[in-house]
Amino acid sequence: MFAHGNARPANVPSILGGLTATPSSFAISEFHYRRGTEIYGEKEPAEYVYQIVSGAVRSYKLLSDGRRQIGAFHLVGDIFGLENAETHRFTAEAIVDTTVRLTKRMSLERVAHADSALAHNLLVMTTSNLQHAEDHMLLLGRKTALERVAAFLLEMDRRLTGVGVVALPMCRRDIADYLGLTLETVSRALSKLHAYGALNFLGSNQREIMLVDRDQLAALDT
Amino acid sequence: MFAHGNARPANVPSILGGLTATPSSFAISEFHYRRGTEIYGEKEPAEYVYQIVSGAVRSYKLLSDGRRQIGAFHLVGDIFGLENAETHRFTAEAIVDTTVRLTKRMSLERVAHADSALAHNLLVMTTSNLQHAEDHMLLLGRKTALERVAAFLLEMDRRLTGVGVVALPMCRRDIADYLGLTLETVSRALSKLHAYGALNFLGSNQREIMLVDRDQLAALDT
DNA sequence: CGACGGGTTGATTGTCCTCAAAGCCTGTGG
DNA sequence: CCACAGGCTTTGAGGACAATCAACCCGTCG
């Protein structure tokens, strides 16, 4: 079908369960999205919380003329769509065929009052998202193309937990829109890193990347 | 002394009080920082939470070679330094002479368990920071210089609540490091907006800006 | 097979950065 | 009181990095 390496057998932590009301009152169900399909849109009411069982998702904002900024990629095990406002602030789309577990979102107020441990979890996750966004602002505002791509590879390496090989689920355009670049610039940066001996391409479609010299990448990440 | 227009009489909401332990156990004190002085550094342990009584503060990250990304400006009434990790993720500096109220931070765990309304407040503030960062990622990743400056002026207009005049407390370099530009580019963009008739300069130091045509600015903000 | 999506690479353009100079204001010290 | 230094801003000239436009290759799928 489609070579996206993160069909990791679902030893997915069951964090999501903690975000529902008592397990008896709301069921957790699985849902499947085909690649390219929208899961929810920006400004739509936030009704569910999602956790990825397999696949990958992109969250993005659009400008009126179509320019796109991807704020985050969600990979296996990640929770997304967790707003505490009434509406989503991003559009979420399946990058590849994706299975999610979803559960009806409780209103923030009820969550916070119902269970303090749960409220704590909510805060930890929000803070984690905030931290990622803060780091990404530095990348988008001040790093060069090569530095951005190196940082991206290291992030994916860390999060995909591959055995030395990063199997990217997303295309060059997605990477570009995540890094504030164009797809050509991303491609050129990858070629340059290949020429430097920092990485090797494995798959036929250039999405499987072996990080040969992590130190060199880390040095570029500054 | 120094013309920074936000010496707004402190009808500062007392949100900060809610973040302390019981009012009896921890005192809230005021503190003064001279312009340019550091309030706390990145990676330092987070011991206090701050609220601005008068003045303004910049929060930034640095790359090893000195490139700087300002993540946020904090204005009168704003709370900052509120980490729930053990350490600060930004360096905070007074932009102008600044008075803050500060209070000893409670550990996140204790806050969350002690008072659910308080935990809720904490989450709301963190989410508000997250939302700002998300919007700023779009700006940094995908907007042109002119669009960034227009967006910046509208943000400051909204937050400084001036009577038609935005009295910026920060210099061009700070604006540039907030918008991912150079100070020259910021200056040129402002000159262009002036030529377009979107704004007028008032003060001798070019920091007081009257927004003449907000619609034009909003159109640029896309 | 041929169309299509995805990726790479080349040539050229353009936006923004860099380097530089000048003006203005403020504050300081003779 | 005035001269001068330093910080901040603007503006210009030139250059660089990334964007744009375009061609081509490859693998997949109808």
Short mmCIF file of C-alpha atoms (C1' of nucleotides) in Angstrom, two decimals:
data_model
loop_
_atom_site.label_atom_id
_atom_site.label_comp_id
_atom_site.label_asym_id
_atom_site.label_seq_id
_atom_site.Cartn_x
_atom_site.Cartn_y
_atom_site.Cartn_z
CA MET A 1 0.00 0.00 0.00
CA PHE A 2 2.09 2.80 1.24
CA ALA A 3 5.45 2.59 2.88
CA HIS A 4 5.10 4.49 6.12
CA GLY A 5 7.24 2.90 8.68
CA ASN A 6 5.28 3.58 11.82
CA ALA A 7 2.84 0.76 11.79
CA ARG A 8 4.32 0.01 15.17
CA PRO A 9 2.33 -2.70 16.96
CA ALA A 10 0.09 -0.85 19.32
CA ASN A 11 1.73 -0.98 22.65
CA VAL A 12 0.06 2.37 22.90
CA PRO A 13 -0.19 3.75 26.38
CA SER A 14 -3.72 4.11 27.53
CA ILE A 15 -3.49 7.72 28.57
CA LEU A 16 -6.54 8.57 26.62
CA GLY A 17 -8.67 6.51 28.90
CA GLY A 18 -7.85 8.89 31.68
CA LEU A 19 -9.37 11.74 29.78
CA THR A 20 -12.79 10.29 29.48
CA ALA A 21 -15.33 10.36 32.19
CA THR A 22 -15.75 7.17 34.12
CA PRO A 23 -15.07 4.38 31.65
CA SER A 24 -18.60 3.18 32.00
CA SER A 25 -20.24 6.37 30.81
CA PHE A 26 -18.31 6.98 27.58
CA ALA A 27 -17.03 4.37 25.23
CA ILE A 28 -13.69 4.60 23.48
CA SER A 29 -13.97 3.63 19.88
CA GLU A 30 -11.53 3.22 17.07
CA PHE A 31 -11.82 4.98 13.79
CA HIS A 32 -9.98 4.78 10.54
CA TYR A 33 -9.04 7.63 8.25
CA ARG A 34 -7.64 7.20 4.79
CA ARG A 35 -4.59 9.15 3.89
CA GLY A 36 -5.35 12.75 3.01
CA THR A 37 -8.68 12.91 4.76
CA GLU A 38 -9.56 15.59 7.27
CA ILE A 39 -10.19 14.57 10.84
CA TYR A 40 -11.40 17.96 11.99
CA GLY A 41 -11.17 21.51 10.73
CA GLU A 42 -9.93 24.71 12.29
CA LYS A 43 -12.71 26.54 14.12
CA GLU A 44 -14.89 23.46 14.24
CA PRO A 45 -16.33 22.62 17.62
CA ALA A 46 -14.03 20.29 19.52
CA GLU A 47 -16.02 17.22 20.34
CA TYR A 48 -13.50 14.45 20.56
CA VAL A 49 -10.02 13.72 21.73
CA TYR A 50 -7.87 11.46 19.58
CA GLN A 51 -4.99 9.11 20.11
CA ILE A 52 -3.13 7.56 17.22
CA VAL A 53 -3.03 3.80 17.16
CA SER A 54 -1.27 3.60 13.83
CA GLY A 55 -0.40 6.11 11.13
CA ALA A 56 0.36 9.80 11.36
CA VAL A 57 -1.48 13.12 11.38
CA ARG A 58 -0.60 16.71 10.52
CA SER A 59 -2.07 19.73 12.32
CA TYR A 60 -1.96 22.97 10.39
CA LYS A 61 -3.23 26.49 9.92
CA LEU A 62 -3.88 28.13 6.58
CA LEU A 63 -3.61 31.72 5.44
CA SER A 64 -6.33 32.99 3.14
CA ASP A 65 -4.16 32.54 0.07
CA GLY A 66 -3.32 28.94 0.84
CA ARG A 67 0.01 29.29 2.59
CA ARG A 68 0.14 26.55 5.17
CA GLN A 69 1.97 26.17 8.46
CA ILE A 70 2.02 22.75 10.01
CA GLY A 71 2.26 23.19 13.76
CA ALA A 72 2.88 19.59 14.65
CA PHE A 73 3.02 16.04 13.42
CA HIS A 74 1.26 13.46 15.54
CA LEU A 75 2.71 9.98 15.58
CA VAL A 76 1.76 6.65 17.06
CA GLY A 77 0.73 7.06 20.68
CA ASP A 78 0.29 10.82 20.46
CA ILE A 79 -2.83 12.51 21.68
CA PHE A 80 -4.22 15.38 19.68
CA GLY A 81 -7.36 17.44 19.28
CA LEU A 82 -7.30 18.20 22.95
CA GLU A 83 -8.53 21.77 23.11
CA ASN A 84 -9.95 23.29 26.18
CA ALA A 85 -11.65 26.00 24.24
CA GLU A 86 -14.80 25.02 22.43
CA THR A 87 -13.21 24.90 19.00
CA HIS A 88 -10.17 23.44 17.32
CA ARG A 89 -7.31 25.79 16.56
CA PHE A 90 -5.85 23.61 13.81
CA THR A 91 -7.03 21.47 10.98
CA ALA A 92 -6.00 17.84 11.41
CA GLU A 93 -5.52 15.48 8.49
CA ALA A 94 -4.33 11.91 8.19
CA ILE A 95 -0.96 11.86 6.43
CA VAL A 96 -1.19 8.15 5.76
CA ASP A 97 -3.91 5.63 6.49
CA THR A 98 -4.43 6.15 10.17
CA THR A 99 -6.30 4.49 12.97
CA VAL A 100 -7.25 6.57 15.98
CA ARG A 101 -8.95 5.88 19.23
CA LEU A 102 -11.34 8.64 20.00
CA THR A 103 -13.43 9.60 22.94
CA LYS A 104 -15.93 12.27 23.61
CA ARG A 105 -14.32 15.28 25.12
CA MET A 106 -15.51 16.41 28.53
CA SER A 107 -15.87 20.10 29.07
CA LEU A 108 -12.82 21.52 30.67
CA GLU A 109 -14.66 22.70 33.71
CA ARG A 110 -16.05 19.31 34.50
CA VAL A 111 -12.69 17.68 34.01
CA ALA A 112 -10.91 20.10 36.24
CA HIS A 113 -13.36 19.72 39.04
CA ALA A 114 -14.02 16.05 38.71
CA ASP A 115 -10.54 14.69 39.09
CA SER A 116 -7.45 16.57 40.13
CA ALA A 117 -5.06 13.93 38.83
CA LEU A 118 -6.76 14.19 35.49
CA ALA A 119 -6.58 17.97 35.53
CA HIS A 120 -2.90 17.58 36.21
CA ASN A 121 -2.51 15.33 33.19
CA LEU A 122 -4.28 17.85 31.06
CA LEU A 123 -1.91 20.57 32.18
CA VAL A 124 1.13 18.41 31.58
CA MET A 125 0.03 17.69 28.05
CA THR A 126 -0.78 21.30 27.31
CA THR A 127 2.58 22.34 28.68
CA SER A 128 4.29 19.75 26.55
CA ASN A 129 2.57 21.19 23.48
CA LEU A 130 3.56 24.68 24.57
CA GLN A 131 7.17 23.68 24.95
CA HIS A 132 7.23 22.19 21.49
CA ALA A 133 5.70 25.35 20.04
CA GLU A 134 8.24 27.52 21.85
CA ASP A 135 11.13 25.51 20.46
CA HIS A 136 9.58 25.60 17.04
CA MET A 137 9.30 29.38 17.15
CA LEU A 138 13.05 29.56 17.60
CA LEU A 139 13.52 27.25 14.65
CA LEU A 140 11.14 29.17 12.41
CA GLY A 141 12.38 32.58 13.41
CA ARG A 142 16.11 32.10 13.50
CA LYS A 143 17.46 28.90 12.00
CA THR A 144 18.78 28.36 8.48
CA ALA A 145 17.30 25.82 6.11
CA LEU A 146 20.01 23.28 6.82
CA GLU A 147 19.64 23.71 10.57
CA ARG A 148 15.88 23.28 10.33
CA VAL A 149 16.14 20.07 8.37
CA ALA A 150 18.77 18.68 10.72
CA ALA A 151 16.58 19.54 13.69
CA PHE A 152 13.62 17.92 12.01
CA LEU A 153 15.49 14.69 11.41
CA LEU A 154 16.63 14.55 15.00
CA GLU A 155 13.11 15.18 16.24
CA MET A 156 11.70 12.42 14.07
CA ASP A 157 14.53 10.11 15.05
CA ARG A 158 13.69 10.67 18.68
CA ARG A 159 9.96 10.28 18.26
CA LEU A 160 9.78 7.44 15.77
CA THR A 161 12.17 5.32 17.81
CA GLY A 162 13.32 3.48 14.75
CA VAL A 163 16.22 1.08 14.81
CA GLY A 164 18.60 3.63 13.36
CA VAL A 165 16.33 4.32 10.43
CA VAL A 166 13.83 7.13 10.31
CA ALA A 167 10.83 6.11 8.21
CA LEU A 168 9.11 9.36 7.49
CA PRO A 169 5.38 9.13 6.95
CA MET A 170 5.13 12.58 5.37
CA CYS A 171 6.10 13.97 1.99
CA ARG A 172 8.60 16.75 1.33
CA ARG A 173 5.87 19.35 1.08
CA ASP A 174 4.65 18.50 4.57
CA ILE A 175 8.16 18.75 5.93
CA ALA A 176 8.54 22.09 4.19
CA ASP A 177 5.31 23.44 5.62
CA TYR A 178 6.40 22.30 9.05
CA LEU A 179 9.79 23.97 8.74
CA GLY A 180 8.68 27.17 7.02
CA LEU A 181 10.50 26.29 3.79
CA THR A 182 9.64 25.07 0.30
CA LEU A 183 9.77 21.44 -0.69
CA GLU A 184 12.70 22.14 -3.04
CA THR A 185 14.73 23.66 -0.25
CA VAL A 186 14.02 20.66 1.97
CA SER A 187 15.09 18.32 -0.81
CA ARG A 188 18.28 20.28 -1.39
CA ALA A 189 19.10 20.31 2.31
CA LEU A 190 18.64 16.55 2.52
CA SER A 191 20.87 16.07 -0.52
CA LYS A 192 23.48 18.25 1.07
CA LEU A 193 23.34 16.27 4.31
CA HIS A 194 23.69 13.12 2.24
CA ALA A 195 26.73 14.59 0.50
CA TYR A 196 28.16 15.50 3.90
CA GLY A 197 27.84 11.88 4.93
CA ALA A 198 25.36 12.66 7.69
CA LEU A 199 22.65 10.39 6.34
CA ASN A 200 21.80 7.74 3.76
CA PHE A 201 18.62 7.10 1.83
CA LEU A 202 17.26 3.59 1.99
CA GLY A 203 13.80 3.21 0.54
CA SER A 204 12.93 3.62 -3.08
CA ASN A 205 10.88 6.69 -2.28
CA GLN A 206 13.57 8.47 -0.26
CA ARG A 207 11.49 8.49 2.89
CA GLU A 208 13.55 6.02 4.79
CA ILE A 209 16.59 7.77 6.06
CA MET A 210 19.42 6.32 8.03
CA LEU A 211 21.07 8.84 10.29
CA VAL A 212 24.74 8.02 9.93
CA ASP A 213 26.28 10.89 11.80
CA ARG A 214 23.99 12.15 14.53
CA ASP A 215 26.75 14.29 15.97
CA GLN A 216 27.04 16.21 12.75
CA LEU A 217 23.29 16.73 12.69
CA ALA A 218 23.30 17.80 16.31
CA ALA A 219 26.09 20.26 15.59
CA LEU A 220 23.93 21.81 12.89
CA ASP A 221 21.00 21.96 15.27
CA THR A 222 23.10 24.39 17.38
CA MET B 1 13.51 59.41 31.76
CA PHE B 2 12.37 57.12 29.03
CA ALA B 3 9.26 57.47 26.96
CA HIS B 4 7.45 54.18 27.29
CA GLY B 5 3.76 54.80 27.28
CA ASN B 6 2.51 51.95 29.37
CA ALA B 7 2.77 53.42 32.81
CA ARG B 8 -0.92 52.66 33.02
CA PRO B 9 -2.22 53.20 36.54
CA ALA B 10 -2.28 49.79 38.06
CA ASN B 11 -5.83 48.62 37.85
CA VAL B 12 -4.05 45.35 37.54
CA PRO B 13 -6.24 42.37 38.11
CA SER B 14 -5.21 40.38 41.11
CA ILE B 15 -4.97 37.06 39.38
CA LEU B 16 -1.54 36.52 40.75
CA GLY B 17 -2.88 36.25 44.24
CA GLY B 18 -4.76 33.17 43.23
CA LEU B 19 -1.56 31.44 42.33
CA THR B 20 0.02 31.68 45.71
CA ALA B 21 -0.70 29.39 48.51
CA THR B 22 -3.04 30.68 51.13
CA PRO B 23 -2.44 34.40 51.34
CA SER B 24 -1.20 34.04 54.85
CA SER B 25 1.63 31.67 54.07
CA PHE B 26 3.35 33.53 51.22
CA ALA B 27 3.66 37.25 50.84
CA ILE B 28 3.36 39.05 47.53
CA SER B 29 6.06 41.63 47.15
CA GLU B 30 6.92 44.22 44.54
CA PHE B 31 10.23 44.44 42.86
CA HIS B 32 11.84 46.86 40.48
CA TYR B 33 14.08 46.08 37.53
CA ARG B 34 15.98 48.67 35.58
CA ARG B 35 15.75 48.53 31.84
CA GLY B 36 17.98 45.90 30.31
CA THR B 37 18.36 43.79 33.44
CA GLU B 38 17.65 40.09 33.53
CA ILE B 39 14.79 38.84 35.66
CA TYR B 40 15.57 35.19 35.24
CA GLY B 41 17.57 33.09 32.82
CA GLU B 42 16.72 30.11 30.66
CA LYS B 43 17.25 26.82 32.51
CA GLU B 44 17.33 28.53 35.88
CA PRO B 45 15.09 26.99 38.50
CA ALA B 46 11.68 28.59 38.46
CA GLU B 47 11.08 29.97 41.89
CA TYR B 48 8.72 32.86 41.38
CA VAL B 49 5.76 33.91 39.31
CA TYR B 50 5.65 37.50 38.12
CA GLN B 51 3.00 40.01 37.21
CA ILE B 52 3.85 43.32 35.62
CA VAL B 53 2.66 46.40 37.46
CA SER B 54 4.35 48.83 35.11
CA GLY B 55 6.85 48.50 32.32
CA ALA B 56 7.45 45.69 29.86
CA VAL B 57 9.44 42.45 29.63
CA ARG B 58 10.81 40.32 26.81
CA SER B 59 11.09 36.53 26.96
CA TYR B 60 13.60 34.98 24.60
CA LYS B 61 15.72 32.03 23.65
CA LEU B 62 19.24 32.24 22.29
CA LEU B 63 21.15 30.06 19.86
CA SER B 64 24.78 29.39 20.65
CA ASP B 65 25.98 32.01 18.20
CA GLY B 66 23.80 34.75 19.62
CA ARG B 67 20.80 34.61 17.36
CA ARG B 68 17.80 35.51 19.46
CA GLN B 69 14.13 34.66 19.21
CA ILE B 70 11.78 36.60 21.42
CA GLY B 71 8.81 34.40 22.17
CA ALA B 72 6.63 37.00 23.81
CA PHE B 73 6.43 40.50 25.16
CA HIS B 74 4.83 40.88 28.55
CA LEU B 75 2.93 44.10 29.21
CA VAL B 76 1.17 45.67 32.14
CA GLY B 77 -1.04 43.14 33.86
CA ASP B 78 0.56 40.13 32.20
CA ILE B 79 1.71 37.16 34.21
CA PHE B 80 4.93 35.48 33.21
CA GLY B 81 7.53 33.07 34.53
CA LEU B 82 4.82 30.56 35.20
CA GLU B 83 6.45 27.25 34.41
CA ASN B 84 5.22 24.01 35.71
CA ALA B 85 8.49 22.35 35.05
CA GLU B 86 11.25 23.04 37.49
CA THR B 87 13.13 25.43 35.24
CA HIS B 88 12.42 28.44 33.06
CA ARG B 89 12.29 27.86 29.34
CA PHE B 90 13.07 31.48 28.45
CA THR B 91 15.25 34.28 29.63
CA ALA B 92 13.23 37.27 30.81
CA GLU B 93 14.57 40.84 30.74
CA ALA B 94 13.07 44.19 31.55
CA ILE B 95 12.72 46.20 28.33
CA VAL B 96 12.18 49.43 30.24
CA ASP B 97 12.20 50.20 33.93
CA THR B 98 9.71 47.71 35.22
CA THR B 99 7.89 46.98 38.45
CA VAL B 100 6.64 43.47 39.05
CA ARG B 101 4.72 41.78 41.77
CA LEU B 102 6.20 38.42 42.50
CA THR B 103 5.21 35.49 44.55
CA LYS B 104 6.81 32.22 45.37
CA ARG B 105 5.73 29.53 43.00
CA MET B 106 4.05 26.46 44.39
CA SER B 107 5.01 23.17 42.91
CA LEU B 108 2.63 22.13 40.22
CA GLU B 109 1.58 19.01 42.00
CA ARG B 110 0.59 20.84 45.12
CA VAL B 111 -1.32 23.44 43.16
CA ALA B 112 -3.23 20.90 41.16
CA HIS B 113 -4.29 18.93 44.16
CA ALA B 114 -4.89 21.78 46.51
CA ASP B 115 -7.41 23.78 44.59
CA SER B 116 -9.25 22.75 41.48
CA ALA B 117 -10.30 26.28 40.57
CA LEU B 118 -6.68 27.29 40.74
CA ALA B 119 -5.61 24.35 38.62
CA HIS B 120 -8.18 25.47 36.14
CA ASN B 121 -6.72 28.98 36.08
CA LEU B 122 -3.30 27.54 35.50
CA LEU B 123 -4.55 25.55 32.55
CA VAL B 124 -6.32 28.55 31.08
CA MET B 125 -3.17 30.63 31.23
CA THR B 126 -1.02 27.88 29.77
CA THR B 127 -3.52 27.41 26.98
CA SER B 128 -3.51 31.12 26.30
CA ASN B 129 0.27 31.02 25.98
CA LEU B 130 0.00 28.01 23.72
CA GLN B 131 -2.49 29.74 21.47
CA HIS B 132 -0.22 32.74 21.13
CA ALA B 133 2.71 30.51 20.26
CA GLU B 134 0.65 28.64 17.67
CA ASP B 135 -0.36 31.85 15.96
CA HIS B 136 3.20 33.08 16.10
CA MET B 137 4.45 29.92 14.41
CA LEU B 138 2.21 30.74 11.47
CA LEU B 139 3.60 34.25 11.38
CA LEU B 140 7.22 33.11 11.59
CA GLY B 141 6.85 30.29 9.14
CA ARG B 142 4.70 31.77 6.45
CA LYS B 143 4.20 35.53 6.56
CA THR B 144 6.16 38.20 4.70
CA ALA B 145 8.03 40.98 6.44
CA LEU B 146 5.27 43.49 5.81
CA GLU B 147 2.61 41.10 7.04
CA ARG B 148 4.58 40.39 10.19
CA VAL B 149 5.01 44.04 11.04
CA ALA B 150 1.34 44.76 10.37
CA ALA B 151 0.36 41.85 12.60
CA PHE B 152 2.72 43.08 15.28
CA LEU B 153 1.21 46.55 15.28
CA LEU B 154 -2.30 45.17 15.54
CA GLU B 155 -1.26 42.90 18.40
CA MET B 156 0.30 45.78 20.29
CA ASP B 157 -2.66 48.00 19.52
CA ARG B 158 -4.95 45.41 21.02
CA ARG B 159 -2.82 44.75 24.08
CA LEU B 160 -1.63 48.23 24.93
CA THR B 161 -5.18 49.60 24.73
CA GLY B 162 -3.89 53.01 23.81
CA VAL B 163 -6.22 55.78 22.73
CA GLY B 164 -5.45 55.31 19.07
CA VAL B 165 -1.74 55.57 19.64
CA VAL B 166 0.54 52.60 20.15
CA ALA B 167 3.42 53.56 22.43
CA LEU B 168 5.92 50.80 21.90
CA PRO B 169 8.19 50.08 24.84
CA MET B 170 10.67 48.09 22.77
CA CYS B 171 13.32 49.04 20.22
CA ARG B 172 13.45 47.96 16.60
CA ARG B 173 15.86 45.15 17.35
CA ASP B 174 13.44 43.65 19.85
CA ILE B 175 10.62 43.84 17.33
CA ALA B 176 12.88 42.20 14.76
CA ASP B 177 13.82 39.37 17.10
CA TYR B 178 10.17 38.84 17.88
CA LEU B 179 9.20 38.72 14.19
CA GLY B 180 12.16 36.73 12.92
CA LEU B 181 13.54 39.69 10.93
CA THR B 182 16.38 42.19 11.16
CA LEU B 183 15.94 45.63 12.62
CA GLU B 184 16.54 47.21 9.21
CA THR B 185 13.76 45.18 7.66
CA VAL B 186 11.40 46.21 10.45
CA SER B 187 12.33 49.83 9.94
CA ARG B 188 11.77 49.57 6.21
CA ALA B 189 8.41 47.90 6.68
CA LEU B 190 7.30 50.64 9.03
CA SER B 191 8.44 53.30 6.57
CA LYS B 192 6.50 51.56 3.84
CA LEU B 193 3.36 51.42 5.97
CA HIS B 194 3.83 55.11 6.67
CA ALA B 195 4.15 55.80 2.95
CA TYR B 196 0.98 53.78 2.38
CA GLY B 197 -0.83 56.02 4.85
CA ALA B 198 -1.52 53.18 7.26
CA LEU B 199 0.23 54.85 10.19
CA ASN B 200 1.89 58.02 11.45
CA PHE B 201 4.87 58.51 13.70
CA LEU B 202 4.32 60.78 16.66
CA GLY B 203 7.13 60.76 19.19
CA SER B 204 10.60 62.04 18.55
CA ASN B 205 11.97 58.53 18.88
CA GLN B 206 9.56 56.93 16.39
CA ARG B 207 8.12 54.64 19.03
CA GLU B 208 4.74 56.26 19.24
CA ILE B 209 2.74 55.14 16.29
CA MET B 210 -0.76 56.20 15.39
CA LEU B 211 -2.62 53.53 13.46
CA VAL B 212 -4.46 55.54 10.84
CA ASP B 213 -5.84 52.76 8.71
CA ARG B 214 -6.43 49.63 10.73
CA ASP B 215 -8.33 48.04 7.87
CA GLN B 216 -5.29 48.28 5.66
CA LEU B 217 -3.17 46.71 8.37
CA ALA B 218 -5.73 43.99 8.93
CA ALA B 219 -5.79 43.27 5.19
CA LEU B 220 -2.05 42.77 5.31
CA ASP B 221 -2.42 40.50 8.34
CA THR B 222 -4.38 38.16 6.00
"C1'" DC C 1 1.23 1.76 -21.53
"C1'" DG C 2 0.47 6.34 -19.94
"C1'" DA C 3 -0.91 9.37 -16.29
"C1'" DC C 4 0.10 10.88 -11.88
"C1'" DG C 5 2.26 11.82 -7.55
"C1'" DG C 6 6.51 12.37 -5.44
"C1'" DG C 7 11.32 13.58 -5.53
"C1'" DT C 8 15.62 15.76 -7.30
"C1'" DT C 9 18.24 19.13 -9.62
"C1'" DG C 10 19.20 23.34 -12.40
"C1'" DA C 11 18.60 28.32 -13.65
"C1'" DT C 12 16.89 32.50 -12.34
"C1'" DT C 13 14.51 35.73 -9.41
"C1'" DG C 14 13.41 38.16 -5.35
"C1'" DT C 15 13.03 39.09 -0.60
"C1'" DC C 16 15.44 39.88 3.09
"C1'" DC C 17 20.15 40.24 5.20
"C1'" DT C 18 24.55 42.55 5.59
"C1'" DC C 19 27.39 46.34 5.60
"C1'" DA C 20 27.70 51.15 5.76
"C1'" DA C 21 26.69 56.01 6.49
"C1'" DA C 22 24.09 59.63 8.25
"C1'" DG C 23 20.61 62.00 11.31
"C1'" DC C 24 18.43 62.66 15.64
"C1'" DC C 25 17.92 62.69 20.53
"C1'" DT C 26 19.62 62.16 25.19
"C1'" DG C 27 22.73 62.40 28.59
"C1'" DT C 28 27.29 63.74 30.28
"C1'" DG C 29 31.22 66.27 31.41
"C1'" DG C 30 34.25 70.00 30.72
"C1'" DC D 1 26.25 76.27 28.23
"C1'" DC D 2 28.11 73.73 24.76
"C1'" DA D 3 30.71 69.84 22.81
"C1'" DC D 4 30.66 65.25 22.28
"C1'" DA D 5 29.71 60.38 22.77
"C1'" DG D 6 26.51 56.73 22.43
"C1'" DG D 7 22.11 54.64 21.46
"C1'" DC D 8 18.46 54.31 18.25
"C1'" DT D 9 16.56 54.86 13.77
"C1'" DT D 10 16.48 55.44 8.87
"C1'" DT D 11 18.12 54.80 4.31
"C1'" DG D 12 21.12 53.13 0.61
"C1'" DA D 13 24.02 49.67 -1.92
"C1'" DG D 14 25.28 45.18 -2.59
"C1'" DG D 15 25.02 40.31 -1.65
"C1'" DA D 16 23.17 35.82 -0.14
"C1'" DC D 17 19.96 32.48 0.84
"C1'" DA D 18 15.83 30.63 -0.11
"C1'" DA D 19 11.81 30.94 -3.42
"C1'" DT D 20 10.24 30.35 -7.94
"C1'" DC D 21 9.97 28.32 -12.36
"C1'" DA D 22 11.06 24.42 -14.96
"C1'" DA D 23 12.77 20.01 -16.50
"C1'" DC D 24 13.49 15.41 -15.58
"C1'" DC D 25 13.48 10.84 -13.22
"C1'" DC D 26 11.29 7.15 -10.87
"C1'" DG D 27 7.72 4.10 -9.03
"C1'" DT D 28 2.83 3.08 -8.71
"C1'" DC D 29 -1.58 2.37 -10.34
"C1'" DG D 30 -5.39 2.77 -13.40
#
